[in-house]
PDB file of C-alpha atoms in Angstrom:
ATOM      1  CA  ASP A   1      84.166  95.729  19.251  1.00  0.00           C
ATOM      2  CA  ILE A   2      86.258  93.069  20.832  1.00  0.00           C
ATOM      3  CA  GLN A   3      83.154  91.084  21.905  1.00  0.00           C
ATOM      4  CA  ASP A   4      81.894  90.797  18.264  1.00  0.00           C
ATOM      5  CA  SER A   5      85.440  89.868  16.997  1.00  0.00           C
ATOM      6  CA  VAL A   6      85.776  87.000  19.669  1.00  0.00           C
ATOM      7  CA  GLU A   7      82.270  85.729  18.827  1.00  0.00           C
ATOM      8  CA  ASP A   8      83.377  85.716  15.082  1.00  0.00           C
ATOM      9  CA  PHE A   9      86.427  83.805  15.762  1.00  0.00           C
ATOM     10  CA  LEU A  10      84.772  81.177  17.865  1.00  0.00           C
ATOM     11  CA  GLU A  11      81.970  80.642  15.175  1.00  0.00           C
ATOM     12  CA  ASP A  12      84.912  79.970  12.623  1.00  0.00           C
ATOM     13  CA  HIS A  13      86.912  77.873  14.978  1.00  0.00           C
ATOM     14  CA  TYR A  14      84.844  76.027  17.729  1.00  0.00           C
ATOM     15  CA  ASP A  15      83.636  72.573  16.875  1.00  0.00           C
ATOM     16  CA  THR A  16      79.931  73.236  18.149  1.00  0.00           C
ATOM     17  CA  GLU A  17      78.704  70.038  16.503  1.00  0.00           C
ATOM     18  CA  ASN A  18      80.630  67.825  18.807  1.00  0.00           C
ATOM     19  CA  ALA A  19      79.301  69.836  21.824  1.00  0.00           C
ATOM     20  CA  GLU A  20      77.519  67.200  23.927  1.00  0.00           C
ATOM     21  CA  ASN A  21      75.404  69.662  25.971  1.00  0.00           C
ATOM     22  CA  GLU A  22      75.024  73.308  26.406  1.00  0.00           C
ATOM     23  CA  GLU A  23      77.626  73.401  29.281  1.00  0.00           C
ATOM     24  CA  ASP A  24      80.297  72.548  26.395  1.00  0.00           C
ATOM     25  CA  MET A  25      79.457  75.543  24.425  1.00  0.00           C
ATOM     26  CA  PRO A  26      81.563  78.765  24.423  1.00  0.00           C
ATOM     27  CA  GLU A  27      80.051  81.980  25.944  1.00  0.00           C
ATOM     28  CA  VAL A  28      81.071  85.569  25.683  1.00  0.00           C
ATOM     29  CA  ASN A  29      79.354  88.029  27.744  1.00  0.00           C
ATOM     30  CA  TYR A  30      79.882  91.721  28.562  1.00  0.00           C
ATOM     31  CA  ALA A  31      78.367  93.493  31.403  1.00  0.00           C
ATOM     32  CA  SER A  32      79.543  96.390  33.630  1.00  0.00           C
ATOM     33  CA  GLY A  33      82.930  96.761  32.099  1.00  0.00           C
ATOM     34  CA  VAL A  34      83.758  93.195  32.328  1.00  0.00           C
ATOM     35  CA  LEU A  35      84.107  90.749  29.268  1.00  0.00           C
ATOM     36  CA  THR A  36      84.071  87.033  30.194  1.00  0.00           C
ATOM     37  CA  LEU A  37      85.101  84.415  27.652  1.00  0.00           C
ATOM     38  CA  TYR A  38      84.208  80.950  28.828  1.00  0.00           C
ATOM     39  CA  LEU A  39      85.877  78.170  26.547  1.00  0.00           C
ATOM     40  CA  PRO A  40      85.277  74.599  27.979  1.00  0.00           C
ATOM     41  CA  PRO A  41      87.131  72.555  28.884  1.00  0.00           C
ATOM     42  CA  HIS A  42      90.043  75.292  28.607  1.00  0.00           C
ATOM     43  CA  GLY A  43      88.689  77.759  31.068  1.00  0.00           C
ATOM     44  CA  THR A  44      87.557  81.335  31.455  1.00  0.00           C
ATOM     45  CA  TRP A  45      89.251  84.461  30.240  1.00  0.00           C
ATOM     46  CA  ILE A  46      88.502  87.851  31.874  1.00  0.00           C
ATOM     47  CA  ILE A  47      89.179  91.513  30.690  1.00  0.00           C
ATOM     48  CA  ASN A  48      88.037  94.042  33.259  1.00  0.00           C
ATOM     49  CA  LYS A  49      87.976  97.657  32.728  1.00  0.00           C
ATOM     50  CA  GLN A  50      89.557  99.631  35.631  1.00  0.00           C
ATOM     51  CA  THR A  51      88.397 103.141  34.990  1.00  0.00           C
ATOM     52  CA  PRO A  52      90.071 104.830  37.982  1.00  0.00           C
ATOM     53  CA  ASN A  53      93.596 103.787  37.034  1.00  0.00           C
ATOM     54  CA  GLN A  54      92.735 103.794  33.332  1.00  0.00           C
ATOM     55  CA  GLN A  55      93.841 100.054  32.889  1.00  0.00           C
ATOM     56  CA  LEU A  56      92.490  96.975  31.609  1.00  0.00           C
ATOM     57  CA  TRP A  57      92.965  93.870  33.809  1.00  0.00           C
ATOM     58  CA  TRP A  58      93.409  90.400  32.184  1.00  0.00           C
ATOM     59  CA  SER A  59      92.969  87.117  33.669  1.00  0.00           C
ATOM     60  CA  SER A  60      93.870  83.883  31.643  1.00  0.00           C
ATOM     61  CA  PRO A  61      94.048  80.314  32.428  1.00  0.00           C
ATOM     62  CA  ILE A  62      97.083  80.227  30.093  1.00  0.00           C
ATOM     63  CA  SER A  63      99.068  83.541  30.968  1.00  0.00           C
ATOM     64  CA  GLY A  64      97.732  84.389  34.140  1.00  0.00           C
ATOM     65  CA  PRO A  65      96.852  87.694  35.386  1.00  0.00           C
ATOM     66  CA  ARG A  66      98.176  90.972  33.848  1.00  0.00           C
ATOM     67  CA  ARG A  67      97.233  94.776  33.665  1.00  0.00           C
ATOM     68  CA  TYR A  68      97.311  96.762  30.504  1.00  0.00           C
ATOM     69  CA  GLU A  69      97.734 100.447  29.830  1.00  0.00           C
ATOM     70  CA  TYR A  70      96.504 102.373  26.846  1.00  0.00           C
ATOM     71  CA  GLU A  71      99.659 103.502  24.940  1.00  0.00           C
ATOM     72  CA  GLU A  72      98.592 106.640  23.043  1.00  0.00           C
ATOM     73  CA  GLU A  73     101.274 106.797  20.546  1.00  0.00           C
ATOM     74  CA  SER A  74     100.384 103.113  19.280  1.00  0.00           C
ATOM     75  CA  GLU A  75      96.781 103.276  20.254  1.00  0.00           C
ATOM     76  CA  ARG A  76      97.268 100.065  21.884  1.00  0.00           C
ATOM     77  CA  TRP A  77      96.693  98.324  25.223  1.00  0.00           C
ATOM     78  CA  VAL A  78     100.204  97.294  26.312  1.00  0.00           C
ATOM     79  CA  TYR A  79     101.340  95.139  29.297  1.00  0.00           C
ATOM     80  CA  SER A  80     101.990  97.626  32.184  1.00  0.00           C
ATOM     81  CA  ARG A  81     105.413  95.906  33.163  1.00  0.00           C
ATOM     82  CA  ILE A  82     106.631  96.895  29.758  1.00  0.00           C
ATOM     83  CA  VAL A  83     105.214 100.538  30.128  1.00  0.00           C
ATOM     84  CA  ASP A  84     106.782 100.623  33.494  1.00  0.00           C
ATOM     85  CA  GLU A  85     110.236  99.396  32.350  1.00  0.00           C
ATOM     86  CA  LYS A  86     110.297 102.404  29.980  1.00  0.00           C
ATOM     87  CA  GLU A  87     109.272 105.208  32.222  1.00  0.00           C
ATOM     88  CA  GLY A  88     112.881 105.758  33.334  1.00  0.00           C
ATOM     89  CA  ASP A  89     114.253 105.642  29.792  1.00  0.00           C
ATOM     90  CA  ASN A  90     113.550 108.085  27.011  1.00  0.00           C
ATOM     91  CA  GLY A  91     109.664 107.521  27.301  1.00  0.00           C
ATOM     92  CA  GLU A  92     109.696 105.357  24.292  1.00  0.00           C
ATOM     93  CA  VAL A  93     107.803 102.044  24.696  1.00  0.00           C
ATOM     94  CA  ASN A  94     109.118  99.177  22.449  1.00  0.00           C
ATOM     95  CA  TYR A  95     107.105  96.021  22.787  1.00  0.00           C
ATOM     96  CA  ASP A  96     106.498  92.764  20.982  1.00  0.00           C
ATOM     97  CA  GLU A  97     103.100  91.817  19.662  1.00  0.00           C
ATOM     98  CA  GLU A  98     102.422  89.485  22.569  1.00  0.00           C
ATOM     99  CA  ASP A  99     102.972  92.437  25.113  1.00  0.00           C
ATOM    100  CA  THR A 100      99.685  93.911  23.635  1.00  0.00           C
ATOM    101  CA  LEU A 101      96.190  92.812  24.868  1.00  0.00           C
ATOM    102  CA  GLU A 102      95.234  92.032  21.130  1.00  0.00           C
ATOM    103  CA  GLY A 103      98.278  90.157  20.696  1.00  0.00           C
ATOM    104  CA  ILE A 104      98.135  87.603  23.803  1.00  0.00           C
ATOM    105  CA  LEU A 105      94.349  87.207  23.100  1.00  0.00           C
ATOM    106  CA  ASN A 106      95.171  86.113  19.709  1.00  0.00           C
ATOM    107  CA  LYS A 107      98.114  84.052  20.523  1.00  0.00           C
ATOM    108  CA  GLU A 108      96.189  82.076  23.204  1.00  0.00           C
ATOM    109  CA  LEU A 109      92.986  81.607  20.971  1.00  0.00           C
ATOM    110  CA  GLU A 110      95.182  80.402  17.985  1.00  0.00           C
ATOM    111  CA  GLU A 111      96.943  78.010  20.188  1.00  0.00           C
ATOM    112  CA  LEU A 112      93.772  76.528  21.376  1.00  0.00           C
ATOM    113  CA  PHE A 113      92.086  76.460  17.769  1.00  0.00           C
ATOM    114  CA  PRO A 114      94.899  76.211  15.119  1.00  0.00           C
ATOM    115  CA  GLU A 115      93.994  76.858  11.543  1.00  0.00           C
ATOM    116  CA  SER A 116      93.071  73.662   9.713  1.00  0.00           C
TER     117      SER A 116
END
C-alpha cells in the first residue's frame, strides 16, 4: 500500500540521524481515508479519499491542490484536468507520468531527496 511505500522511501532517504528533535522527524499517517505525509521543513502532503465522487484529492506544498480520477484502462489515478480534456475527444486519455498521482508523488519526493 502507498503508506508502506512512502515509509520505505523515507527510511532510505531521510537523514534521521541529524534530526535535532522529534518535531524534525517525518511522519506518515493514514486514518479515515486521509493519508498525511509530514516532511519537515518542507511541509505537509495530503491525499484524501473522496468516495462519493470517486476521486482522490491531493494537496502539496510544491504543486498545490489537485483532484485525481481512476482511469480504468491504465489502472492509475490520473489528474482530473487531463481526464476532463479528453472527454470530448475519442475518449482516449493520453497523459505524462507527472499527470498520475504516483508520478507526481515520486517527482516531488525525488526533488527533495535526490539519490546520492
